[in-house]
PDB file of C-alpha atoms in Angstrom:
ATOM      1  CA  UNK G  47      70.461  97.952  86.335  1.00 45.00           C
ATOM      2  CA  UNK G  48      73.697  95.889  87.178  1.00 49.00           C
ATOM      3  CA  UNK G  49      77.272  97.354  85.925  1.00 47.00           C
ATOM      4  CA  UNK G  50      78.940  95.109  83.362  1.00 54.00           C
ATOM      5  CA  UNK G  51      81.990  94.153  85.222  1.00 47.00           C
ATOM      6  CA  UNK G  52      84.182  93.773  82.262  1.00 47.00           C
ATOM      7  CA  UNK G  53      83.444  96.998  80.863  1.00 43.00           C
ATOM      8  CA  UNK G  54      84.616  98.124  84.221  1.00 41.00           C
ATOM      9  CA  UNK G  55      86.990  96.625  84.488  1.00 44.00           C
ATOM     10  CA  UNK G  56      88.606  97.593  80.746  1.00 41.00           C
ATOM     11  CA  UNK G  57      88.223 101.092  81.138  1.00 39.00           C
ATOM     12  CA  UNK G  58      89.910 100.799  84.676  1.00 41.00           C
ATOM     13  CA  UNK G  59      92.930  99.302  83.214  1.00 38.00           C
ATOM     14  CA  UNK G  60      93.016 101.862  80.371  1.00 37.00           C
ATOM     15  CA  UNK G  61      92.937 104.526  82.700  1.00 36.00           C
ATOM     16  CA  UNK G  62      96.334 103.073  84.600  1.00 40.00           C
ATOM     17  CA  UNK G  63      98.233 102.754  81.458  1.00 35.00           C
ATOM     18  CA  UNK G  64      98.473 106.479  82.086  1.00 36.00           C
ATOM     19  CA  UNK G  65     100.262 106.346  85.190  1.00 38.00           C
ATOM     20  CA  UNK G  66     103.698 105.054  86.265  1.00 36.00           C
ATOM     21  CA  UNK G  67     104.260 101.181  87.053  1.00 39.00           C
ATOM     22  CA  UNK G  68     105.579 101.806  89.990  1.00 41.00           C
ATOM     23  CA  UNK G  69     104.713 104.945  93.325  1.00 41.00           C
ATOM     24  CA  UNK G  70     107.242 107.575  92.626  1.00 37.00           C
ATOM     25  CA  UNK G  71     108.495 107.941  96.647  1.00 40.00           C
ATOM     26  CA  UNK G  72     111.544 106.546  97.502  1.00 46.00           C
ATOM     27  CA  UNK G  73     111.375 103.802 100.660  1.00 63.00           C
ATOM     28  CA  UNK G  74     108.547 102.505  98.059  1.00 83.00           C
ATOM     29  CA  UNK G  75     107.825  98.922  99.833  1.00 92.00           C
ATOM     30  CA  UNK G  76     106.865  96.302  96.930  1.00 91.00           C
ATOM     31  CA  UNK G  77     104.562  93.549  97.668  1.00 93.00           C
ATOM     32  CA  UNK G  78     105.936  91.143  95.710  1.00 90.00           C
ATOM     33  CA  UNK G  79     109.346  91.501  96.478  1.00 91.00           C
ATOM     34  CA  UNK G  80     111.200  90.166  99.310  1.00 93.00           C
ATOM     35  CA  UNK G  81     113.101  91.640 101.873  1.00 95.00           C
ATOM     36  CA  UNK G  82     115.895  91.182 104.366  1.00 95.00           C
ATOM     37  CA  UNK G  83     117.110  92.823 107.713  1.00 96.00           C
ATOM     38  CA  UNK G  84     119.869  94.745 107.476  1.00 95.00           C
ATOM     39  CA  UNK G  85     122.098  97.150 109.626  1.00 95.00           C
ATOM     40  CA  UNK G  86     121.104  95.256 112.675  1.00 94.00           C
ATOM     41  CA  UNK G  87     123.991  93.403 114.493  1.00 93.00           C
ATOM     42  CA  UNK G  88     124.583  89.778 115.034  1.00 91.00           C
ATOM     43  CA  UNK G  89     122.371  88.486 117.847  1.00 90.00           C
ATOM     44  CA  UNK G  90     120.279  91.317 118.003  1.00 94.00           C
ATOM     45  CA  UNK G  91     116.719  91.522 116.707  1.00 95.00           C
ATOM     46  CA  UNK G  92     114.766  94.358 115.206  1.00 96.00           C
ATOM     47  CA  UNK G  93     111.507  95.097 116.247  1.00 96.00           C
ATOM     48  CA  UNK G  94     107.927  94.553 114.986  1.00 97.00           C
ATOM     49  CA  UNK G  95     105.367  96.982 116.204  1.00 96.00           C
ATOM     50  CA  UNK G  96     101.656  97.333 116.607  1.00 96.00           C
ATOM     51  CA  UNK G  97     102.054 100.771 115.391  1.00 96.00           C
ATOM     52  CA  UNK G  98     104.428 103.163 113.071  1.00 96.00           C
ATOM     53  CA  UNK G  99     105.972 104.638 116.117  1.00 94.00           C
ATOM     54  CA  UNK G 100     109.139 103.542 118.299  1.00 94.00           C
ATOM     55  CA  UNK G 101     107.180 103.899 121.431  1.00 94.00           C
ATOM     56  CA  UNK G 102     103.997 101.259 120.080  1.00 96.00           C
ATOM     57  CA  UNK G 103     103.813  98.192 121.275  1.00 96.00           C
ATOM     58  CA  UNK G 104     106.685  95.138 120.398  1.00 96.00           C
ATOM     59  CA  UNK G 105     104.839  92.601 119.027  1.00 95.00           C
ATOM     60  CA  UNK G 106     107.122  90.117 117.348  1.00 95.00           C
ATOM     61  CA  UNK G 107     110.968  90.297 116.446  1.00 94.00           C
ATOM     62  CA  UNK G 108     112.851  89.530 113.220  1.00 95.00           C
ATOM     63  CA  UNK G 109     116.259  88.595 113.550  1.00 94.00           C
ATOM     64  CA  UNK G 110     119.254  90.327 112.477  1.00 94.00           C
ATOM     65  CA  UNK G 111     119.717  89.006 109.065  1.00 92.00           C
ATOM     66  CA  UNK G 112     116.376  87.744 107.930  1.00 92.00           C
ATOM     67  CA  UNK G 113     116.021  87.085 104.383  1.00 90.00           C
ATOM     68  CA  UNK G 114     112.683  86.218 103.793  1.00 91.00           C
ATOM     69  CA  UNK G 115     110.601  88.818 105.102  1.00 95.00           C
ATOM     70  CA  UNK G 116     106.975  90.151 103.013  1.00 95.00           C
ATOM     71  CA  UNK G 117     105.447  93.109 103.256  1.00 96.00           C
ATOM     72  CA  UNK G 118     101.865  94.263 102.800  1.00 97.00           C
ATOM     73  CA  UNK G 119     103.002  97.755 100.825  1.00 95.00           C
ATOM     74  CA  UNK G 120     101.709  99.751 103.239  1.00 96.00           C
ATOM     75  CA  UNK G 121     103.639 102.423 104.282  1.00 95.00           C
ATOM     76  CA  UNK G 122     103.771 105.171 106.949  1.00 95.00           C
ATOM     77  CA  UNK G 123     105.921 108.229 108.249  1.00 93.00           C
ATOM     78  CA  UNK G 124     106.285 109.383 112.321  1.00 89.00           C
ATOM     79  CA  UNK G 125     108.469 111.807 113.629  1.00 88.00           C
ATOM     80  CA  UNK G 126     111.002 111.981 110.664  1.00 89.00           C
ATOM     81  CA  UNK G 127     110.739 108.419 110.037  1.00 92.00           C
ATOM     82  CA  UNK G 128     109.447 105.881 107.519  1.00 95.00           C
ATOM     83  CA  UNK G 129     107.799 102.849 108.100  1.00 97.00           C
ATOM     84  CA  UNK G 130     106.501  99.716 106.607  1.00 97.00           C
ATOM     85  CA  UNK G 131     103.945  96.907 107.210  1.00 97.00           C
ATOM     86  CA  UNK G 132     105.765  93.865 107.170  1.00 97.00           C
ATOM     87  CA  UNK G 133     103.750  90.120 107.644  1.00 94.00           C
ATOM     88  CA  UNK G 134     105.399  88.539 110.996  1.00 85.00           C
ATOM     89  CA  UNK G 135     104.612  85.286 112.571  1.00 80.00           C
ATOM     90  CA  UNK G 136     101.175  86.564 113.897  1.00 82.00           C
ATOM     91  CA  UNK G 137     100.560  89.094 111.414  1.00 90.00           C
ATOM     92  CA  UNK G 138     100.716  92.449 110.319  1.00 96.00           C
ATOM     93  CA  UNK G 139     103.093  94.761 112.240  1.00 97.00           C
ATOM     94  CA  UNK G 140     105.022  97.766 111.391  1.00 97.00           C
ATOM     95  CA  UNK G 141     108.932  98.192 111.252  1.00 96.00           C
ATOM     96  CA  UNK G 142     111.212 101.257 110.634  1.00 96.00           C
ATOM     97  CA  UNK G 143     112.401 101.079 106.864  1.00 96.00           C
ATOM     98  CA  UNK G 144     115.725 101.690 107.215  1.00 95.00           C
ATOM     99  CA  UNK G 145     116.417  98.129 108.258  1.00 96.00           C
ATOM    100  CA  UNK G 146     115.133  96.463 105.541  1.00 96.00           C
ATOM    101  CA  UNK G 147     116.558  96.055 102.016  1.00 94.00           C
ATOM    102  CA  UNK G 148     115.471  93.747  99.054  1.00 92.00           C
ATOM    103  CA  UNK G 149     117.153  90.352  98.212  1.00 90.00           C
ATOM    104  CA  UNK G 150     116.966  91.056  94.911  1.00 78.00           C
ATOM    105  CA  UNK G 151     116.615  94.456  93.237  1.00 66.00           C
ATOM    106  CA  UNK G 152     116.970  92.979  89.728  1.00 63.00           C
ATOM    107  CA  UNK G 153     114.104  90.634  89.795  1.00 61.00           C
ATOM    108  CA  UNK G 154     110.524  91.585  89.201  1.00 63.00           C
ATOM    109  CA  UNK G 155     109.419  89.361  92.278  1.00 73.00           C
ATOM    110  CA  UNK G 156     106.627  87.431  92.978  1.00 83.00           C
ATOM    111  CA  UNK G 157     103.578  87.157  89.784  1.00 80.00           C
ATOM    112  CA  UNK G 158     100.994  86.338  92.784  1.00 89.00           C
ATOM    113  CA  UNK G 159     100.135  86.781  96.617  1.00 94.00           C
ATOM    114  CA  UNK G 160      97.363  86.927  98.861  1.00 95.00           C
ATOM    115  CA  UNK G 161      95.518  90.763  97.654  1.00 96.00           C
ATOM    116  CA  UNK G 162      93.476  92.775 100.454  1.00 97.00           C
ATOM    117  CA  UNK G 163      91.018  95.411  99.020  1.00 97.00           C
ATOM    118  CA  UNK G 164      89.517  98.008 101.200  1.00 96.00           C
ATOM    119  CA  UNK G 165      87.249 100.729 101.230  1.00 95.00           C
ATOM    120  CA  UNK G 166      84.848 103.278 103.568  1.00 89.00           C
ATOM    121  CA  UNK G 167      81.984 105.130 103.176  1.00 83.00           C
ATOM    122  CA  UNK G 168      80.240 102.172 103.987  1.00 88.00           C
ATOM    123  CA  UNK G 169      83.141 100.275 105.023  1.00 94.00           C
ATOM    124  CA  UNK G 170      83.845  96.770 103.472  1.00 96.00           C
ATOM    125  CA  UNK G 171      87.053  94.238 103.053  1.00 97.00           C
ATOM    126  CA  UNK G 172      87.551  91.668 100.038  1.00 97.00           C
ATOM    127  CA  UNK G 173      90.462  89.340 100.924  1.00 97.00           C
ATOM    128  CA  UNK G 174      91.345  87.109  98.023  1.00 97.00           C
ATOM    129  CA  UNK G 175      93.863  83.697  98.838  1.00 96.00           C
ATOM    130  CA  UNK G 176      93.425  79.988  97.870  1.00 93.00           C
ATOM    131  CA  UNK G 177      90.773  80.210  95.307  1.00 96.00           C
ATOM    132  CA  UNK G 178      88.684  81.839  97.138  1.00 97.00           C
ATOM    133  CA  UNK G 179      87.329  85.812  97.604  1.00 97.00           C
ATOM    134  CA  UNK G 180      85.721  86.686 100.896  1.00 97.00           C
ATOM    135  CA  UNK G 181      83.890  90.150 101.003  1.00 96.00           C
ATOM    136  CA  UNK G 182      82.826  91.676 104.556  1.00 96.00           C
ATOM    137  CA  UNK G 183      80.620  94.835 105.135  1.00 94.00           C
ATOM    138  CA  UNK G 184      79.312  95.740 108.085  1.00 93.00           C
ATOM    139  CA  UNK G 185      76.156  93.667 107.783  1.00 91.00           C
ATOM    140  CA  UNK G 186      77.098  90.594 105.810  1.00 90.00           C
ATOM    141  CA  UNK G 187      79.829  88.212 105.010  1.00 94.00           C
ATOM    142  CA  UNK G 188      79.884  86.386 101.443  1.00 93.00           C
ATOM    143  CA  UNK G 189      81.704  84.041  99.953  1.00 95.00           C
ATOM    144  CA  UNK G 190      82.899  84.051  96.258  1.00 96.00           C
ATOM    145  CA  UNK G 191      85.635  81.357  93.850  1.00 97.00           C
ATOM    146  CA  UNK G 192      88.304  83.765  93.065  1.00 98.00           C
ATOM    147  CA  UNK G 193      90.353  82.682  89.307  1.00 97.00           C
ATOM    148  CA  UNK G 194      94.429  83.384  89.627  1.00 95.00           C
ATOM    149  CA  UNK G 195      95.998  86.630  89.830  1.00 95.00           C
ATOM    150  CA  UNK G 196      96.982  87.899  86.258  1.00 93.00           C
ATOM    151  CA  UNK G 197      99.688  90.451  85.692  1.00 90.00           C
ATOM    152  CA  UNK G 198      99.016  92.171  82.833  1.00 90.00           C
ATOM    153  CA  UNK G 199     101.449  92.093  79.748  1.00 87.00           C
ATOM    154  CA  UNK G 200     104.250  94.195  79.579  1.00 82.00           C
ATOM    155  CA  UNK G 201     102.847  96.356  82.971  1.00 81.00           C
ATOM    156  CA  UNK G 202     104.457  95.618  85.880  1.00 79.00           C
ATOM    157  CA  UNK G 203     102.055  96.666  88.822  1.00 85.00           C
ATOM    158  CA  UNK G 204      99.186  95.894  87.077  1.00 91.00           C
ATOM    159  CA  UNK G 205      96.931  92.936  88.530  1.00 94.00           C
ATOM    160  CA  UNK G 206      93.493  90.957  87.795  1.00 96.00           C
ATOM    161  CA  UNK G 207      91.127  88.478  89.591  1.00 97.00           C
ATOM    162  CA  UNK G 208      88.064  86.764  87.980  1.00 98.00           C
ATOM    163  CA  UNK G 209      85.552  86.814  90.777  1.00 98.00           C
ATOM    164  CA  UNK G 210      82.568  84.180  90.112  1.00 96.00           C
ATOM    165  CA  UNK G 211      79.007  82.467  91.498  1.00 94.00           C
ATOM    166  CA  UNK G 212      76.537  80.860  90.493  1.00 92.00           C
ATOM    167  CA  UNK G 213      74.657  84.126  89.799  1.00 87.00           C
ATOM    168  CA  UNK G 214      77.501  85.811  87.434  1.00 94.00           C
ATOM    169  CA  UNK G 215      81.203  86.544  86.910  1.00 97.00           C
ATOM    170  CA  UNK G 216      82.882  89.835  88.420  1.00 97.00           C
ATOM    171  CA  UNK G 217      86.523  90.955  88.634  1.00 97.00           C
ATOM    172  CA  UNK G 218      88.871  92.694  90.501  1.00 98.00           C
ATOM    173  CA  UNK G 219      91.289  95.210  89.284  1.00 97.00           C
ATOM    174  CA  UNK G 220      94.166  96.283  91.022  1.00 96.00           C
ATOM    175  CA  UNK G 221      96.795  98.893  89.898  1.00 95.00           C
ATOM    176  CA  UNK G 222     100.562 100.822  91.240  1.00 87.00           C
ATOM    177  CA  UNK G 223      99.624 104.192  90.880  1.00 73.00           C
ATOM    178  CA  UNK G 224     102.032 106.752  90.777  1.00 74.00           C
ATOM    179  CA  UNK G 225     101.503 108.102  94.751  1.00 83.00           C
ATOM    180  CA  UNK G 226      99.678 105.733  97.428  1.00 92.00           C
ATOM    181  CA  UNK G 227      96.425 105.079  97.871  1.00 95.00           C
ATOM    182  CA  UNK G 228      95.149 106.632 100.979  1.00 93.00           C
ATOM    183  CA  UNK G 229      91.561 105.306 102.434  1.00 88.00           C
ATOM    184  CA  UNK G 230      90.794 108.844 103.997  1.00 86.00           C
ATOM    185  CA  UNK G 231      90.912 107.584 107.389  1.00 86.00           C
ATOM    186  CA  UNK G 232      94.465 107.264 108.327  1.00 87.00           C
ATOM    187  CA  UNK G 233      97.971 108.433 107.363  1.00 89.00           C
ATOM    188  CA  UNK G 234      98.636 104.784 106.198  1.00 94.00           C
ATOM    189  CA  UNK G 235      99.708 104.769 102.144  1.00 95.00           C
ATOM    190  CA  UNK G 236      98.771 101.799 100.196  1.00 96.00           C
ATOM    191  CA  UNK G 237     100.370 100.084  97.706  1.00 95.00           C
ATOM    192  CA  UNK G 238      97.319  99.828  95.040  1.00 95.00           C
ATOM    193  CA  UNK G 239      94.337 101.043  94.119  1.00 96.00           C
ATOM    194  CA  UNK G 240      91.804  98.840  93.514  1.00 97.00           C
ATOM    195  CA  UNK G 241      88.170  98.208  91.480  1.00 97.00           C
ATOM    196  CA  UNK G 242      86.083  95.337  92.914  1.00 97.00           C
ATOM    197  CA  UNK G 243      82.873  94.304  90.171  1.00 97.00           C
ATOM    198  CA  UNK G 244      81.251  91.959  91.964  1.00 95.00           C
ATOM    199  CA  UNK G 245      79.347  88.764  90.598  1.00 94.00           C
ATOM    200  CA  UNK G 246      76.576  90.321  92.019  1.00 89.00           C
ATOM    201  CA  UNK G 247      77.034  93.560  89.838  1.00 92.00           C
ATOM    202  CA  UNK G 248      78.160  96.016  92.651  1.00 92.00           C
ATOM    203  CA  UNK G 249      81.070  97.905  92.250  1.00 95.00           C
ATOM    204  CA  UNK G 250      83.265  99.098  95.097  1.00 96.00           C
ATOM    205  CA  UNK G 251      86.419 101.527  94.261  1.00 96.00           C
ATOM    206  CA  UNK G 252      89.392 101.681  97.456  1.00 96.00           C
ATOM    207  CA  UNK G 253      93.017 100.286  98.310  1.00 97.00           C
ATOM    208  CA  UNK G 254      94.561  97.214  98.465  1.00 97.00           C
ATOM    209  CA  UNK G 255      97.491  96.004 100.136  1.00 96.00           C
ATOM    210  CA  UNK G 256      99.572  92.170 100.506  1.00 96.00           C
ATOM    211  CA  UNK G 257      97.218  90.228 102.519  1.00 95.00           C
ATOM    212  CA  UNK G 258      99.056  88.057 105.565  1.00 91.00           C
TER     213      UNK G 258
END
Protein backbone atom coordinates (compact mmCIF):
# COMPACT_ATOMS: atom_id res chain seq x y z
CA UNK A 1 0.00 0.00 0.00
CA UNK A 2 1.48 3.45 -1.17
CA UNK A 3 1.77 6.43 1.58
CA UNK A 4 -0.46 9.38 0.76
CA UNK A 5 2.09 12.01 0.26
CA UNK A 6 0.01 14.84 1.41
CA UNK A 7 -0.94 13.34 4.53
CA UNK A 8 2.76 13.15 4.94
CA UNK A 9 3.52 15.76 4.20
CA UNK A 10 0.77 17.78 6.63
CA UNK A 11 1.64 16.05 9.59
CA UNK A 12 5.42 16.79 8.81
CA UNK A 13 4.80 20.41 8.76
CA UNK A 14 2.66 20.25 11.93
CA UNK A 15 5.28 18.62 13.67
CA UNK A 16 7.90 21.73 12.81
CA UNK A 17 5.56 24.33 13.97
CA UNK A 18 6.90 23.02 17.26
CA UNK A 19 10.34 23.90 16.78
CA UNK A 20 12.24 27.19 16.31
CA UNK A 21 12.45 28.92 12.72
CA UNK A 22 15.72 29.15 12.85
CA UNK A 23 19.09 26.39 14.50
CA UNK A 24 19.76 27.86 17.84
CA UNK A 25 23.97 27.85 17.40
CA UNK A 26 25.51 30.88 16.79
CA UNK A 27 27.88 30.96 13.33
CA UNK A 28 24.30 29.55 12.06
CA UNK A 29 25.05 29.78 8.07
CA UNK A 30 21.56 30.60 6.23
CA UNK A 31 20.98 29.37 2.83
CA UNK A 32 19.19 31.97 1.60
CA UNK A 33 21.09 34.70 2.71
CA UNK A 34 24.08 36.15 1.23
CA UNK A 35 27.35 36.68 2.41
CA UNK A 36 30.50 38.73 2.10
CA UNK A 37 34.31 38.39 3.00
CA UNK A 38 35.35 40.21 5.64
CA UNK A 39 38.52 40.79 7.88
CA UNK A 40 40.67 39.84 4.99
CA UNK A 41 42.97 42.66 3.63
CA UNK A 42 43.00 44.39 0.35
CA UNK A 43 44.64 42.18 -2.29
CA UNK A 44 44.61 39.23 -0.37
CA UNK A 45 42.26 36.28 -0.86
CA UNK A 46 40.75 33.86 1.57
CA UNK A 47 40.76 30.41 0.99
CA UNK A 48 38.31 27.72 -0.21
CA UNK A 49 39.04 24.23 0.90
CA UNK A 50 38.24 20.67 0.01
CA UNK A 51 37.88 20.06 3.61
CA UNK A 52 36.95 21.89 7.16
CA UNK A 53 40.55 21.97 8.09
CA UNK A 54 43.42 24.67 7.40
CA UNK A 55 45.74 22.01 6.25
CA UNK A 56 42.95 20.46 3.29
CA UNK A 57 43.44 21.13 0.10
CA UNK A 58 43.02 25.05 -1.58
CA UNK A 59 40.67 24.67 -4.05
CA UNK A 60 39.42 28.04 -5.16
CA UNK A 61 39.89 31.65 -3.61
CA UNK A 62 37.39 34.42 -2.83
CA UNK A 63 38.66 37.73 -2.77
CA UNK A 64 38.97 40.04 0.00
CA UNK A 65 35.72 41.79 -0.09
CA UNK A 66 33.34 39.54 -1.90
CA UNK A 67 29.81 40.35 -1.60
CA UNK A 68 28.01 37.82 -3.21
CA UNK A 69 29.00 34.68 -1.82
CA UNK A 70 26.11 31.45 -1.08
CA UNK A 71 26.37 28.94 1.09
CA UNK A 72 24.97 25.41 1.22
CA UNK A 73 24.16 25.64 5.30
CA UNK A 74 26.33 23.15 6.05
CA UNK A 75 28.42 23.63 8.76
CA UNK A 76 31.43 22.08 10.54
CA UNK A 77 33.91 22.56 13.59
CA UNK A 78 38.01 21.45 13.59
CA UNK A 79 40.38 22.19 16.07
CA UNK A 80 38.51 25.13 17.83
CA UNK A 81 37.19 26.36 14.68
CA UNK A 82 33.97 26.76 12.70
CA UNK A 83 33.41 26.26 9.28
CA UNK A 84 31.03 26.62 6.47
CA UNK A 85 30.22 25.21 2.98
CA UNK A 86 30.23 27.97 0.76
CA UNK A 87 29.32 27.43 -3.39
CA UNK A 88 32.68 28.65 -5.30
CA UNK A 89 33.29 28.76 -8.95
CA UNK A 90 33.61 24.88 -9.17
CA UNK A 91 31.57 24.01 -6.34
CA UNK A 92 31.22 23.19 -2.92
CA UNK A 93 34.21 23.99 -0.66
CA UNK A 94 34.61 24.82 2.89
CA UNK A 95 35.85 28.21 4.47
CA UNK A 96 36.59 29.27 8.12
CA UNK A 97 33.47 31.34 9.38
CA UNK A 98 35.00 34.01 10.82
CA UNK A 99 35.55 35.68 7.48
CA UNK A 100 32.30 35.82 6.36
CA UNK A 101 29.44 38.12 7.41
CA UNK A 102 25.92 38.73 5.83
CA UNK A 103 25.07 41.69 3.48
CA UNK A 104 22.08 42.08 5.00
CA UNK A 105 21.04 40.93 8.48
CA UNK A 106 17.64 42.67 8.24
CA UNK A 107 16.32 40.94 5.23
CA UNK A 108 14.76 37.53 5.21
CA UNK A 109 16.84 36.60 1.98
CA UNK A 110 16.21 34.63 -0.80
CA UNK A 111 12.19 32.79 -1.04
CA UNK A 112 13.96 30.04 -3.41
CA UNK A 113 17.31 28.15 -4.35
CA UNK A 114 18.49 25.06 -5.68
CA UNK A 115 17.47 22.29 -2.38
CA UNK A 116 19.75 19.03 -1.95
CA UNK A 117 18.09 16.21 0.14
CA UNK A 118 20.08 13.37 1.44
CA UNK A 119 19.86 10.33 3.24
CA UNK A 120 21.69 6.66 4.19
CA UNK A 121 20.72 3.51 5.14
CA UNK A 122 20.35 2.83 1.70
CA UNK A 123 21.92 5.87 0.53
CA UNK A 124 20.08 8.18 -2.01
CA UNK A 125 20.29 12.09 -3.25
CA UNK A 126 17.20 14.23 -4.59
CA UNK A 127 18.56 17.47 -6.11
CA UNK A 128 15.76 19.81 -7.05
CA UNK A 129 16.72 23.12 -9.65
CA UNK A 130 15.01 24.33 -12.89
CA UNK A 131 11.80 22.51 -12.74
CA UNK A 132 13.10 19.58 -12.39
CA UNK A 133 13.80 16.79 -9.30
CA UNK A 134 16.48 14.21 -9.92
CA UNK A 135 16.60 11.27 -7.33
CA UNK A 136 19.82 8.87 -7.27
CA UNK A 137 20.20 5.59 -5.21
CA UNK A 138 22.66 3.35 -5.61
CA UNK A 139 20.96 1.36 -8.34
CA UNK A 140 18.88 3.82 -10.30
CA UNK A 141 18.61 7.35 -11.44
CA UNK A 142 15.00 8.95 -12.07
CA UNK A 143 13.79 11.82 -13.25
CA UNK A 144 10.77 13.80 -11.83
CA UNK A 145 8.96 17.84 -12.79
CA UNK A 146 9.55 19.54 -9.58
CA UNK A 147 6.55 22.71 -8.89
CA UNK A 148 8.33 26.02 -7.14
CA UNK A 149 9.63 26.18 -3.78
CA UNK A 150 6.88 27.48 -1.31
CA UNK A 151 7.72 29.11 1.98
CA UNK A 152 5.16 28.59 4.16
CA UNK A 153 3.10 31.56 5.69
CA UNK A 154 4.25 33.34 8.48
CA UNK A 155 7.32 30.44 9.07
CA UNK A 156 10.41 31.44 8.04
CA UNK A 157 12.53 28.17 7.45
CA UNK A 158 9.83 26.31 6.40
CA UNK A 159 9.88 25.02 2.62
CA UNK A 160 7.70 22.85 0.01
CA UNK A 161 8.13 21.20 -3.46
CA UNK A 162 5.31 19.48 -5.47
CA UNK A 163 7.08 16.52 -6.96
CA UNK A 164 4.99 14.98 -10.06
CA UNK A 165 4.78 12.08 -13.07
CA UNK A 166 2.74 10.70 -14.97
CA UNK A 167 2.07 7.99 -12.35
CA UNK A 168 1.13 10.50 -9.30
CA UNK A 169 2.01 13.68 -7.39
CA UNK A 170 4.56 13.60 -4.33
CA UNK A 171 6.17 16.40 -2.29
CA UNK A 172 9.00 17.40 -0.54
CA UNK A 173 9.13 18.94 2.81
CA UNK A 174 11.89 20.69 4.14
CA UNK A 175 12.19 22.37 7.62
CA UNK A 176 15.03 24.70 10.11
CA UNK A 177 15.00 22.71 13.01
CA UNK A 178 16.17 23.95 16.08
CA UNK A 179 19.92 21.99 16.02
CA UNK A 180 21.37 20.57 12.56
CA UNK A 181 20.58 17.78 10.88
CA UNK A 182 23.32 15.30 11.03
CA UNK A 183 23.23 12.21 8.35
CA UNK A 184 25.07 9.83 10.90
CA UNK A 185 28.02 9.56 8.82
CA UNK A 186 30.01 12.63 9.31
CA UNK A 187 30.49 15.58 11.68
CA UNK A 188 28.97 17.81 8.88
CA UNK A 189 25.57 19.78 10.34
CA UNK A 190 22.91 20.51 7.91
CA UNK A 191 20.82 23.20 7.53
CA UNK A 192 17.30 21.22 7.16
CA UNK A 193 15.68 18.33 7.65
CA UNK A 194 13.88 17.02 5.07
CA UNK A 195 10.67 14.50 4.00
CA UNK A 196 10.79 13.33 0.35
CA UNK A 197 7.00 11.51 -0.75
CA UNK A 198 7.69 10.48 -3.88
CA UNK A 199 5.21 10.29 -6.97
CA UNK A 200 5.89 6.88 -6.77
CA UNK A 201 4.62 6.64 -3.06
CA UNK A 202 8.04 6.04 -1.29
CA UNK A 203 8.98 8.06 1.40
CA UNK A 204 12.56 8.88 2.33
CA UNK A 205 13.27 11.02 5.71
CA UNK A 206 17.25 12.83 5.82
CA UNK A 207 18.98 16.38 5.37
CA UNK A 208 19.08 18.86 2.99
CA UNK A 209 21.37 21.52 2.27
CA UNK A 210 21.71 24.70 -0.72
CA UNK A 211 22.43 22.80 -3.76
CA UNK A 212 25.47 24.50 -6.06
Amino acid sequence: MHANPKLIITAVLALGLCAPAHAAPENTPEPGQRYEVVDIAAGNTLNIRAQPNASAKVIGKLAAGSADVSVAGTRAEANGSVWWQVIGPKGLGWVNARYLAPTNTHGEGEQSFPLRCLGTEPFWSLTVDGGQATLKTPDAAETWAAGEMKQAEGMLGRYAIRLETDAGVGHLAAWRNHAFCSDGMSDIGYPFEGIVAGPDGSVRGGCCMRAP
